[in-house]
Amino acid sequence: MPSAVAVHSHRPTTKVLPRPFKSKKATKGALRDQAKGKVPNEKGQRKTPHQQVMSKFDRRNQAKQRQLAKHKEHQKETSVFAGRDGAPRIVAVVPLCADVNVSEAIKSLNSSLDIESEIPETSFRVPVDRFKQKLQYIPVRRDLTAAMDAARVADFVLFVLSSEVEVDALGELIIRSIENQGMSTLFTAVQNLDKIEPAKARPDVVKSLASFMTHFHPGQEKIYSLGSRQESSNLMRSLCTTTPKGINWRDQRSWMLVDEVQWPTTENESTVLTGVVRGKGLKANRLVHVGDWGTFQIEKITAAPLPTKKRKDDAMAVEETETEKVLELPDEDQDDVAELAPEEVSMGDAEMEGDMEEPTKQKGVLLDDHHYFSEDEPEVYAPPKKLPKGTSSYQAAWYLDDVSDSESELDDQEMADAQDEVLPAAPEDGMEGIAHREPTEAAMSEYPQSEMFVEPNEDDDAAQLEAYRARKRDEAEDDKEFPDEIELHPNVIARERLAKYRGLKSLRTSPWNTEEDRPYQPEEWSRLLQISDYQSSRNRSMREALVGGVAPGTRVHVHLRDVPQDLQKLYSPSRPVTLFSLLRHEHKKTSLNFDITHKEDYEKSIKAKEELIVQCGPRRFIANPLFSLSGKTENDVHKYCRYLHPGQSAIATFMGPTTWGAVPTLFFKRTIPEDGDEGSSLPLQLVATGTARAPSTARVVAKRIILTGHPYHIHKKVVTIRYMFFNREDVEWFKALPLWTKRGRAGYIKEPLGTHGYFKANFDGRINPQDAVGVSLYKRVWPRNAIPFTGPLLEEGALGPQNEAMDEDIQ
């Protein structure tokens, strides 16, 4: 049969079916050419409209909305200066050199815009018609206090330099103080530049001054010459059109530059301060702090508009007179000026404390929250009581003996201090710093029972002790490995001398028994403000200031109650007076904490409890702060630092009025200028700066002391220690404390030997004969009360540093 012949037939359609394994475009290059650099539309892969790529119209619309929001924010910031009754822009003119004439500087600025006005010594207003603004100048003398007070309320700070005289130590102190307290927009000008001859040397002078200012403020590259009319007018334009950046802590409160003070003529009248409200709304219920005068209550707030002139048909100028318009009165929610809680509030606690002042007699030192003692030791012999026949043991407990308390409270002597180096997790801190090596089950059983202890001769023992401590003193001077170490005199009873001290297994985690501290706490400690949740309390107080009160930009009379008449004699119109409204609870005392950093310009160490002048926001104090390590711990216990060395940071603590928020803080110290010391020509130095932290009365500042001993005999892991204690009773008392060595070994006291304070100890590993054995003891130190500071910071004949009697180490 013949094969079949292939028959040709056409396809039923010309459509080509797509193959799923092939791309619509042949190559990647074809895809790239078609895209032409456009971003591919990933609309199918994005979930929300905000995640999708916006079109050109959407991008343009979003940019326009962002521009409108920024313009609205700018209008809100400058609205207080707008209008005929707007607030003036406050300009503080601060001279930095001795030959700067502030009046001439202000006159040069005004004459550049053809403004003619008198230049008084007090703050005054100048209308600038060209820019439809008003300027209020604060001419400042070369006075640190006046310069800081003026810069604190100024929208613009104008530093005036000299082209001939360099900035001295006082000028640098003014720059650093104003910078660290918080400063708004800054401008810098130079005076008498046209007197520099030849003229070609003037640009070099300007460059030198600009280099000096950029050292303190890197953004100050432009130095205006007040001798040039063009540059003076440019500076005036900047003052009238620039939006001041403000100060964060200042803008959270209501504040005012006082233009006029009206003192009462009779006892029934109140002191009246006049000025323009700035910042937040001024409330009559809140207290106000006025300069160095103090804190006062507001009686009422009345309107004080400037007198305006109105033209009538006869072209006569008649001043408008209005009756007194009360803007705000205080109500029952007004804060009182009491700094401490009433005594009856803490009366229940006081009664409880009175019951606890008679503690049971303990037989050992407090370790963590327990009084440990060895139960194997024999009980102290108790003489029999004279009891009637047939008295049971239960009835005998009701027959009291006549107890004579012969214990004397010895004043703690001053102990030697060494420089405190912050070492993380050192052996003296507790369990974290111990090097746990060589753990064996038989380690604690290697105790030589057959070894006999020979009691040393007293004279030989005293000579050996003196030689040992003399050698140790040399090592401490070179290495300073034990900054908290103290040396007890052989005749001192350690359990009496160190009665306030306790042991801790770990400085960071061991619980701190507060009941043992109550007999030693300050009398007003229980009456301080207790803040359980700082963050919520701060936010509540700040939100409260956002609503209500007299609107910013309003010129008002503030009537104050109970202002002392003695302040009228101290008042000087040439010094600026500022008024700050305090937030709720900001007048109540509590335990304040500040982050403090030692200034590099001050080369000496700052001793704890040394008298410092502290400025926090609008207030100044004389305080003796405690220094302690920063950081968070489980038990809220922080080690006390005896010194704050150059370059170190710590937490400064003292009792004072509450401050909400992170407010910059300055620490000044009165010094005696010494010959040959650079930068110490002034009797006042800015020694440290800081920021307010959350206040807390539960934060424990623990002072640590270290008692060290010398390994006398070493047998494997059992060591005989001497020179730590000097009688058997002290060894029994401190028997529960853990021992450590500087090389990280840990141990415990096994038993006392003899009557001279020798004892045997077991360690977790072999120790080196050159190693030192130590024991750490802790005591809570209480912050001291700060008192308000009044008067100028710098004055002639300023006192030197205070006496050193405040730095007791064991008290």
mmCIF file of N, CA and C in Angstrom, residues 606-717:
data_model
loop_
_atom_site.group_PDB
_atom_site.id
_atom_site.type_symbol
_atom_site.label_atom_id
_atom_site.label_comp_id
_atom_site.label_asym_id
_atom_site.label_seq_id
_atom_site.Cartn_x
_atom_site.Cartn_y
_atom_site.Cartn_z
ATOM 1 N N ILE A 606 36.752 69.841 92.077
ATOM 2 C CA ILE A 606 35.699 70.412 92.914
ATOM 3 C C ILE A 606 35.370 69.399 94.001
ATOM 4 N N LYS A 607 35.447 69.827 95.246
ATOM 5 C CA LYS A 607 35.171 68.933 96.365
ATOM 6 C C LYS A 607 33.685 68.908 96.656
ATOM 7 N N ALA A 608 33.171 67.735 96.950
ATOM 8 C CA ALA A 608 31.762 67.616 97.306
ATOM 9 C C ALA A 608 31.487 68.388 98.593
ATOM 10 N N LYS A 609 30.286 68.877 98.727
ATOM 11 C CA LYS A 609 29.823 69.675 99.859
ATOM 12 C C LYS A 609 30.533 71.022 99.939
ATOM 13 N N GLU A 610 31.193 71.420 98.846
ATOM 14 C CA GLU A 610 31.827 72.727 98.803
ATOM 15 C C GLU A 610 30.788 73.755 98.386
ATOM 16 N N GLU A 611 30.913 74.961 98.896
ATOM 17 C CA GLU A 611 29.910 75.978 98.633
ATOM 18 C C GLU A 611 30.030 76.473 97.198
ATOM 19 N N LEU A 612 28.933 76.367 96.442
ATOM 20 C CA LEU A 612 28.859 76.820 95.061
ATOM 21 C C LEU A 612 27.639 77.715 94.897
ATOM 22 N N ILE A 613 27.724 78.610 93.929
ATOM 23 C CA ILE A 613 26.576 79.439 93.539
ATOM 24 C C ILE A 613 25.956 78.793 92.313
ATOM 25 N N VAL A 614 24.706 78.382 92.435
ATOM 26 C CA VAL A 614 24.025 77.612 91.394
ATOM 27 C C VAL A 614 22.934 78.488 90.786
ATOM 28 N N GLN A 615 22.931 78.581 89.465
ATOM 29 C CA GLN A 615 21.846 79.256 88.756
ATOM 30 C C GLN A 615 21.115 78.232 87.917
ATOM 31 N N CYS A 616 19.835 78.055 88.201
ATOM 32 C CA CYS A 616 18.979 77.121 87.476
ATOM 33 C C CYS A 616 17.773 77.894 86.960
ATOM 34 N N GLY A 617 17.762 78.176 85.661
ATOM 35 C CA GLY A 617 16.668 78.951 85.104
ATOM 36 C C GLY A 617 16.681 80.366 85.640
ATOM 37 N N PRO A 618 15.572 80.850 86.173
ATOM 38 C CA PRO A 618 15.536 82.228 86.679
ATOM 39 C C PRO A 618 16.005 82.372 88.122
ATOM 40 N N ARG A 619 16.382 81.278 88.787
ATOM 41 C CA ARG A 619 16.707 81.346 90.219
ATOM 42 C C ARG A 619 18.172 81.040 90.473
ATOM 43 N N ARG A 620 18.690 81.610 91.572
ATOM 44 C CA ARG A 620 20.063 81.370 91.996
ATOM 45 C C ARG A 620 20.051 80.926 93.457
ATOM 46 N N PHE A 621 20.964 79.992 93.780
ATOM 47 C CA PHE A 621 21.053 79.449 95.131
ATOM 48 C C PHE A 621 22.513 79.433 95.570
ATOM 49 N N ILE A 622 22.679 79.333 96.871
ATOM 50 C CA ILE A 622 23.969 78.969 97.468
ATOM 51 C C ILE A 622 23.783 77.550 97.979
ATOM 52 N N ALA A 623 24.505 76.618 97.389
ATOM 53 C CA ALA A 623 24.291 75.203 97.670
ATOM 54 C C ALA A 623 25.615 74.527 97.964
ATOM 55 N N ASN A 624 25.517 73.414 98.674
ATOM 56 C CA ASN A 624 26.653 72.524 98.941
ATOM 57 C C ASN A 624 26.295 71.158 98.370
ATOM 58 N N PRO A 625 26.427 70.977 97.058
ATOM 59 C CA PRO A 625 25.899 69.760 96.423
ATOM 60 C C PRO A 625 26.731 68.528 96.738
ATOM 61 N N LEU A 626 26.031 67.388 96.759
ATOM 62 C CA LEU A 626 26.685 66.082 96.794
ATOM 63 C C LEU A 626 26.930 65.628 95.358
ATOM 64 N N PHE A 627 28.010 64.907 95.148
ATOM 65 C CA PHE A 627 28.316 64.334 93.849
ATOM 66 C C PHE A 627 28.170 62.817 93.927
ATOM 67 N N SER A 628 27.544 62.238 92.921
ATOM 68 C CA SER A 628 27.379 60.791 92.875
ATOM 69 C C SER A 628 27.437 60.336 91.426
ATOM 70 N N LEU A 629 27.654 59.043 91.249
ATOM 71 C CA LEU A 629 27.752 58.487 89.907
ATOM 72 C C LEU A 629 26.374 58.468 89.256
ATOM 73 N N SER A 630 26.371 58.686 87.949
ATOM 74 C CA SER A 630 25.114 58.673 87.207
ATOM 75 C C SER A 630 24.782 57.248 86.762
ATOM 76 N N GLY A 631 23.682 57.106 86.072
ATOM 77 C CA GLY A 631 23.256 55.789 85.600
ATOM 78 C C GLY A 631 22.075 55.263 86.386
ATOM 79 N N LYS A 632 21.464 54.211 85.853
ATOM 80 C CA LYS A 632 20.317 53.576 86.484
ATOM 81 C C LYS A 632 20.737 52.263 87.115
ATOM 82 N N THR A 633 20.292 52.038 88.328
ATOM 83 C CA THR A 633 20.562 50.788 89.033
ATOM 84 C C THR A 633 19.249 50.193 89.512
ATOM 85 N N GLU A 634 19.265 48.909 89.787
ATOM 86 C CA GLU A 634 18.040 48.224 90.221
ATOM 87 C C GLU A 634 17.565 48.716 91.579
ATOM 88 N N ASN A 635 18.512 49.031 92.466
ATOM 89 C CA ASN A 635 18.132 49.436 93.819
ATOM 90 C C ASN A 635 18.128 50.947 94.009
ATOM 91 N N ASP A 636 18.429 51.719 92.949
ATOM 92 C CA ASP A 636 18.467 53.182 93.015
ATOM 93 C C ASP A 636 19.476 53.668 94.054
ATOM 94 N N VAL A 637 20.601 52.960 94.159
ATOM 95 C CA VAL A 637 21.697 53.343 95.050
ATOM 96 C C VAL A 637 22.877 53.747 94.169
ATOM 97 N N HIS A 638 23.456 54.911 94.474
ATOM 98 C CA HIS A 638 24.518 55.462 93.647
ATOM 99 C C HIS A 638 25.686 55.870 94.540
ATOM 100 N N LYS A 639 26.864 55.555 94.090
ATOM 101 C CA LYS A 639 28.055 55.787 94.887
ATOM 102 C C LYS A 639 28.382 57.272 94.961
ATOM 103 N N TYR A 640 28.681 57.713 96.153
ATOM 104 C CA TYR A 640 29.062 59.097 96.432
ATOM 105 C C TYR A 640 30.483 59.359 95.951
ATOM 106 N N CYS A 641 30.697 60.514 95.322
ATOM 107 C CA CYS A 641 32.025 60.910 94.835
ATOM 108 C C CYS A 641 32.529 62.063 95.691
ATOM 109 N N ARG A 642 33.728 61.911 96.230
ATOM 110 C CA ARG A 642 34.278 62.964 97.071
ATOM 111 C C ARG A 642 34.768 64.158 96.260
ATOM 112 N N TYR A 643 35.147 63.922 95.008
ATOM 113 C CA TYR A 643 35.643 64.995 94.153
ATOM 114 C C TYR A 643 35.024 64.858 92.764
ATOM 115 N N LEU A 644 34.924 65.988 92.089
ATOM 116 C CA LEU A 644 34.612 66.029 90.669
ATOM 117 C C LEU A 644 35.856 66.558 89.964
ATOM 118 N N HIS A 645 36.548 65.661 89.271
ATOM 119 C CA HIS A 645 37.824 65.998 88.660
ATOM 120 C C HIS A 645 37.600 66.606 87.279
ATOM 121 N N PRO A 646 38.582 67.325 86.746
ATOM 122 C CA PRO A 646 38.438 67.925 85.408
ATOM 123 C C PRO A 646 38.105 66.887 84.356
ATOM 124 N N GLY A 647 37.093 67.196 83.547
ATOM 125 C CA GLY A 647 36.662 66.295 82.494
ATOM 126 C C GLY A 647 35.645 65.266 82.919
ATOM 127 N N GLN A 648 35.342 65.157 84.209
ATOM 128 C CA GLN A 648 34.393 64.153 84.683
ATOM 129 C C GLN A 648 32.970 64.706 84.735
ATOM 130 N N SER A 649 32.020 63.785 84.719
ATOM 131 C CA SER A 649 30.599 64.120 84.863
ATOM 132 C C SER A 649 30.025 63.314 86.015
ATOM 133 N N ALA A 650 29.021 63.868 86.664
ATOM 134 C CA ALA A 650 28.400 63.200 87.805
ATOM 135 C C ALA A 650 26.994 63.772 87.974
ATOM 136 N N ILE A 651 26.344 63.400 89.074
ATOM 137 C CA ILE A 651 25.035 63.924 89.453
ATOM 138 C C ILE A 651 25.219 64.773 90.707
ATOM 139 N N ALA A 652 24.810 66.033 90.646
ATOM 140 C CA ALA A 652 24.855 66.933 91.801
ATOM 141 C C ALA A 652 23.481 66.935 92.463
ATOM 142 N N THR A 653 23.454 66.819 93.790
ATOM 143 C CA THR A 653 22.204 66.697 94.530
ATOM 144 C C THR A 653 22.202 67.686 95.693
ATOM 145 N N PHE A 654 21.115 68.415 95.839
ATOM 146 C CA PHE A 654 20.876 69.256 97.018
ATOM 147 C C PHE A 654 19.379 69.514 97.118
ATOM 148 N N MET A 655 18.944 70.038 98.258
ATOM 149 C CA MET A 655 17.525 70.315 98.473
ATOM 150 C C MET A 655 17.210 71.742 98.039
ATOM 151 N N GLY A 656 16.190 71.880 97.201
ATOM 152 C CA GLY A 656 15.794 73.183 96.706
ATOM 153 C C GLY A 656 14.430 73.108 96.046
ATOM 154 N N PRO A 657 13.943 74.225 95.506
ATOM 155 C CA PRO A 657 12.619 74.231 94.864
ATOM 156 C C PRO A 657 12.627 73.439 93.573
ATOM 157 N N THR A 658 11.491 72.822 93.281
ATOM 158 C CA THR A 658 11.354 71.952 92.122
ATOM 159 C C THR A 658 11.500 72.742 90.827
ATOM 160 N N THR A 659 12.085 72.108 89.823
ATOM 161 C CA THR A 659 12.192 72.688 88.487
ATOM 162 C C THR A 659 11.750 71.632 87.484
ATOM 163 N N TRP A 660 10.724 71.963 86.695
ATOM 164 C CA TRP A 660 10.225 71.033 85.684
ATOM 165 C C TRP A 660 10.999 71.209 84.393
ATOM 166 N N GLY A 661 11.386 70.109 83.781
ATOM 167 C CA GLY A 661 12.030 70.159 82.480
ATOM 168 C C GLY A 661 13.540 70.187 82.577
ATOM 169 N N ALA A 662 14.165 70.064 81.403
ATOM 170 C CA ALA A 662 15.631 70.075 81.308
ATOM 171 C C ALA A 662 16.098 71.523 81.216
ATOM 172 N N VAL A 663 16.293 72.136 82.362
ATOM 173 C CA VAL A 663 16.685 73.537 82.437
ATOM 174 C C VAL A 663 18.202 73.607 82.600
ATOM 175 N N PRO A 664 18.901 74.413 81.789
ATOM 176 C CA PRO A 664 20.364 74.524 81.957
ATOM 177 C C PRO A 664 20.729 75.122 83.302
ATOM 178 N N THR A 665 21.817 74.631 83.860
ATOM 179 C CA THR A 665 22.242 75.009 85.203
ATOM 180 C C THR A 665 23.725 75.381 85.176
ATOM 181 N N LEU A 666 24.083 76.441 85.893
ATOM 182 C CA LEU A 666 25.457 76.919 85.970
ATOM 183 C C LEU A 666 25.935 76.834 87.411
ATOM 184 N N PHE A 667 27.192 76.441 87.590
ATOM 185 C CA PHE A 667 27.794 76.316 88.910
ATOM 186 C C PHE A 667 29.000 77.255 88.983
ATOM 187 N N PHE A 668 28.920 78.253 89.861
ATOM 188 C CA PHE A 668 30.005 79.197 90.076
ATOM 189 C C PHE A 668 30.672 78.913 91.415
ATOM 190 N N LYS A 669 31.935 79.281 91.510
ATOM 191 C CA LYS A 669 32.680 79.098 92.750
ATOM 192 C C LYS A 669 33.519 80.338 93.015
ATOM 193 N N ARG A 670 33.442 80.801 94.246
ATOM 194 C CA ARG A 670 34.279 81.939 94.648
ATOM 195 C C ARG A 670 35.689 81.432 94.911
ATOM 196 N N THR A 671 36.654 82.100 94.315
ATOM 197 C CA THR A 671 38.047 81.679 94.427
ATOM 198 C C THR A 671 38.907 82.859 94.849
ATOM 199 N N ILE A 672 40.113 82.534 95.309
ATOM 200 C CA ILE A 672 41.121 83.546 95.626
ATOM 201 C C ILE A 672 42.142 83.541 94.508
ATOM 202 N N PRO A 673 42.272 84.630 93.753
ATOM 203 C CA PRO A 673 43.252 84.644 92.665
ATOM 204 C C PRO A 673 44.664 84.438 93.204
ATOM 205 N N GLU A 674 45.395 83.551 92.565
ATOM 206 C CA GLU A 674 46.765 83.252 92.948
ATOM 207 C C GLU A 674 47.711 83.756 91.883
ATOM 208 N N ASP A 675 48.881 84.158 92.305
ATOM 209 C CA ASP A 675 49.891 84.656 91.379
ATOM 210 C C ASP A 675 50.387 83.514 90.509
ATOM 211 N N GLY A 676 50.494 83.789 89.221
ATOM 212 C CA GLY A 676 51.018 82.783 88.306
ATOM 213 C C GLY A 676 49.968 81.876 87.716
ATOM 214 N N ASP A 677 48.712 81.946 88.200
ATOM 215 C CA ASP A 677 47.648 81.094 87.645
ATOM 216 C C ASP A 677 46.910 81.861 86.563
ATOM 217 N N GLU A 678 46.874 81.288 85.373
ATOM 218 C CA GLU A 678 46.173 81.929 84.272
ATOM 219 C C GLU A 678 44.675 81.701 84.402
ATOM 220 N N GLY A 679 43.919 82.748 84.054
ATOM 221 C CA GLY A 679 42.465 82.618 84.059
ATOM 222 C C GLY A 679 41.842 82.675 85.430
ATOM 223 N N SER A 680 42.637 82.942 86.480
ATOM 224 C CA SER A 680 42.072 83.000 87.834
ATOM 225 C C SER A 680 42.176 84.401 88.405
ATOM 226 N N SER A 681 42.173 85.419 87.532
ATOM 227 C CA SER A 681 42.278 86.787 88.025
ATOM 228 C C SER A 681 40.974 87.273 88.622
ATOM 229 N N LEU A 682 39.864 86.575 88.375
ATOM 230 C CA LEU A 682 38.571 86.965 88.915
ATOM 231 C C LEU A 682 38.276 86.190 90.188
ATOM 232 N N PRO A 683 37.584 86.806 91.139
ATOM 233 C CA PRO A 683 37.220 86.085 92.372
ATOM 234 C C PRO A 683 36.060 85.115 92.183
ATOM 235 N N LEU A 684 35.559 84.967 90.959
ATOM 236 C CA LEU A 684 34.459 84.053 90.677
ATOM 237 C C LEU A 684 34.789 83.294 89.407
ATOM 238 N N GLN A 685 34.596 81.978 89.441
ATOM 239 C CA GLN A 685 34.887 81.133 88.298
ATOM 240 C C GLN A 685 33.666 80.280 87.962
ATOM 241 N N LEU A 686 33.422 80.088 86.662
ATOM 242 C CA LEU A 686 32.413 79.143 86.205
ATOM 243 C C LEU A 686 33.077 77.770 86.166
ATOM 244 N N VAL A 687 32.795 76.941 87.166
ATOM 245 C CA VAL A 687 33.533 75.689 87.334
ATOM 246 C C VAL A 687 32.829 74.499 86.709
ATOM 247 N N ALA A 688 31.512 74.584 86.505
ATOM 248 C CA ALA A 688 30.789 73.431 85.963
ATOM 249 C C ALA A 688 29.470 73.902 85.371
ATOM 250 N N THR A 689 28.952 73.092 84.452
ATOM 251 C CA THR A 689 27.640 73.332 83.868
ATOM 252 C C THR A 689 26.832 72.041 83.954
ATOM 253 N N GLY A 690 25.532 72.160 83.811
ATOM 254 C CA GLY A 690 24.701 70.965 83.929
ATOM 255 C C GLY A 690 23.291 71.203 83.434
ATOM 256 N N THR A 691 22.444 70.221 83.680
ATOM 257 C CA THR A 691 21.036 70.244 83.271
ATOM 258 C C THR A 691 20.213 69.614 84.378
ATOM 259 N N ALA A 692 19.046 70.191 84.627
ATOM 260 C CA ALA A 692 18.158 69.659 85.661
ATOM 261 C C ALA A 692 17.627 68.293 85.253
ATOM 262 N N ARG A 693 17.666 67.356 86.206
ATOM 263 C CA ARG A 693 17.132 66.017 85.998
ATOM 264 C C ARG A 693 15.918 65.817 86.893
ATOM 265 N N ALA A 694 15.353 64.625 86.820
ATOM 266 C CA ALA A 694 14.162 64.335 87.612
ATOM 267 C C ALA A 694 14.513 64.345 89.104
ATOM 268 N N PRO A 695 13.853 65.163 89.929
ATOM 269 C CA PRO A 695 14.107 65.131 91.379
ATOM 270 C C PRO A 695 13.539 63.874 91.994
ATOM 271 N N SER A 696 14.181 63.400 93.061
ATOM 272 C CA SER A 696 13.722 62.168 93.698
ATOM 273 C C SER A 696 14.242 62.122 95.123
ATOM 274 N N THR A 697 13.350 61.851 96.052
ATOM 275 C CA THR A 697 13.757 61.633 97.436
ATOM 276 C C THR A 697 14.080 60.171 97.705
ATOM 277 N N ALA A 698 13.794 59.284 96.735
ATOM 278 C CA ALA A 698 14.090 57.858 96.906
ATOM 279 C C ALA A 698 15.486 57.507 96.406
ATOM 280 N N ARG A 699 16.149 58.432 95.741
ATOM 281 C CA ARG A 699 17.499 58.158 95.225
ATOM 282 C C ARG A 699 18.487 58.183 96.387
ATOM 283 N N VAL A 700 19.196 57.086 96.595
ATOM 284 C CA VAL A 700 20.110 56.933 97.722
ATOM 285 C C VAL A 700 21.530 57.232 97.232
ATOM 286 N N VAL A 701 22.166 58.192 97.884
ATOM 287 C CA VAL A 701 23.580 58.482 97.639
ATOM 288 C C VAL A 701 24.368 57.829 98.772
ATOM 289 N N ALA A 702 25.126 56.806 98.435
ATOM 290 C CA ALA A 702 25.825 55.993 99.434
ATOM 291 C C ALA A 702 27.316 56.315 99.414
ATOM 292 N N LYS A 703 27.824 56.732 100.553
ATOM 293 C CA LYS A 703 29.264 56.969 100.697
ATOM 294 C C LYS A 703 29.938 55.653 101.058
ATOM 295 N N ARG A 704 30.986 55.343 100.355
ATOM 296 C CA ARG A 704 31.694 54.090 100.588
ATOM 297 C C ARG A 704 33.032 54.356 101.261
ATOM 298 N N ILE A 705 33.337 53.519 102.262
ATOM 299 C CA ILE A 705 34.665 53.494 102.851
ATOM 300 C C ILE A 705 35.188 52.074 102.753
ATOM 301 N N ILE A 706 36.489 51.947 102.659
ATOM 302 C CA ILE A 706 37.126 50.649 102.492
ATOM 303 C C ILE A 706 38.123 50.447 103.626
ATOM 304 N N LEU A 707 37.948 49.367 104.368
ATOM 305 C CA LEU A 707 38.922 48.943 105.370
ATOM 306 C C LEU A 707 39.787 47.858 104.731
ATOM 307 N N THR A 708 41.082 48.046 104.773
ATOM 308 C CA THR A 708 41.985 47.090 104.143
ATOM 309 C C THR A 708 42.845 46.397 105.188
ATOM 310 N N GLY A 709 43.209 45.178 104.860
ATOM 311 C CA GLY A 709 44.095 44.389 105.717
ATOM 312 C C GLY A 709 45.225 43.781 104.909
ATOM 313 N N HIS A 710 46.182 43.240 105.630
ATOM 314 C CA HIS A 710 47.388 42.692 105.008
ATOM 315 C C HIS A 710 47.433 41.188 105.242
ATOM 316 N N PRO A 711 47.672 40.375 104.193
ATOM 317 C CA PRO A 711 47.813 38.924 104.400
ATOM 318 C C PRO A 711 49.056 38.612 105.242
ATOM 319 N N TYR A 712 48.835 37.980 106.396
ATOM 320 C CA TYR A 712 49.924 37.701 107.333
ATOM 321 C C TYR A 712 50.467 36.296 107.110
ATOM 322 N N HIS A 713 49.564 35.300 107.066
ATOM 323 C CA HIS A 713 49.915 33.917 106.757
ATOM 324 C C HIS A 713 49.010 33.437 105.644
ATOM 325 N N ILE A 714 49.568 32.718 104.674
ATOM 326 C CA ILE A 714 48.792 32.182 103.558
ATOM 327 C C ILE A 714 49.028 30.682 103.493
ATOM 328 N N HIS A 715 47.945 29.926 103.595
ATOM 329 C CA HIS A 715 47.998 28.471 103.463
ATOM 330 C C HIS A 715 46.920 28.062 102.478
ATOM 331 N N LYS A 716 47.353 27.856 101.205
ATOM 332 C CA LYS A 716 46.428 27.545 100.133
ATOM 333 C C LYS A 716 45.372 28.646 100.039
ATOM 334 N N LYS A 717 44.113 28.331 100.342
ATOM 335 C CA LYS A 717 43.050 29.331 100.236
ATOM 336 C C LYS A 717 42.639 29.906 101.583
#
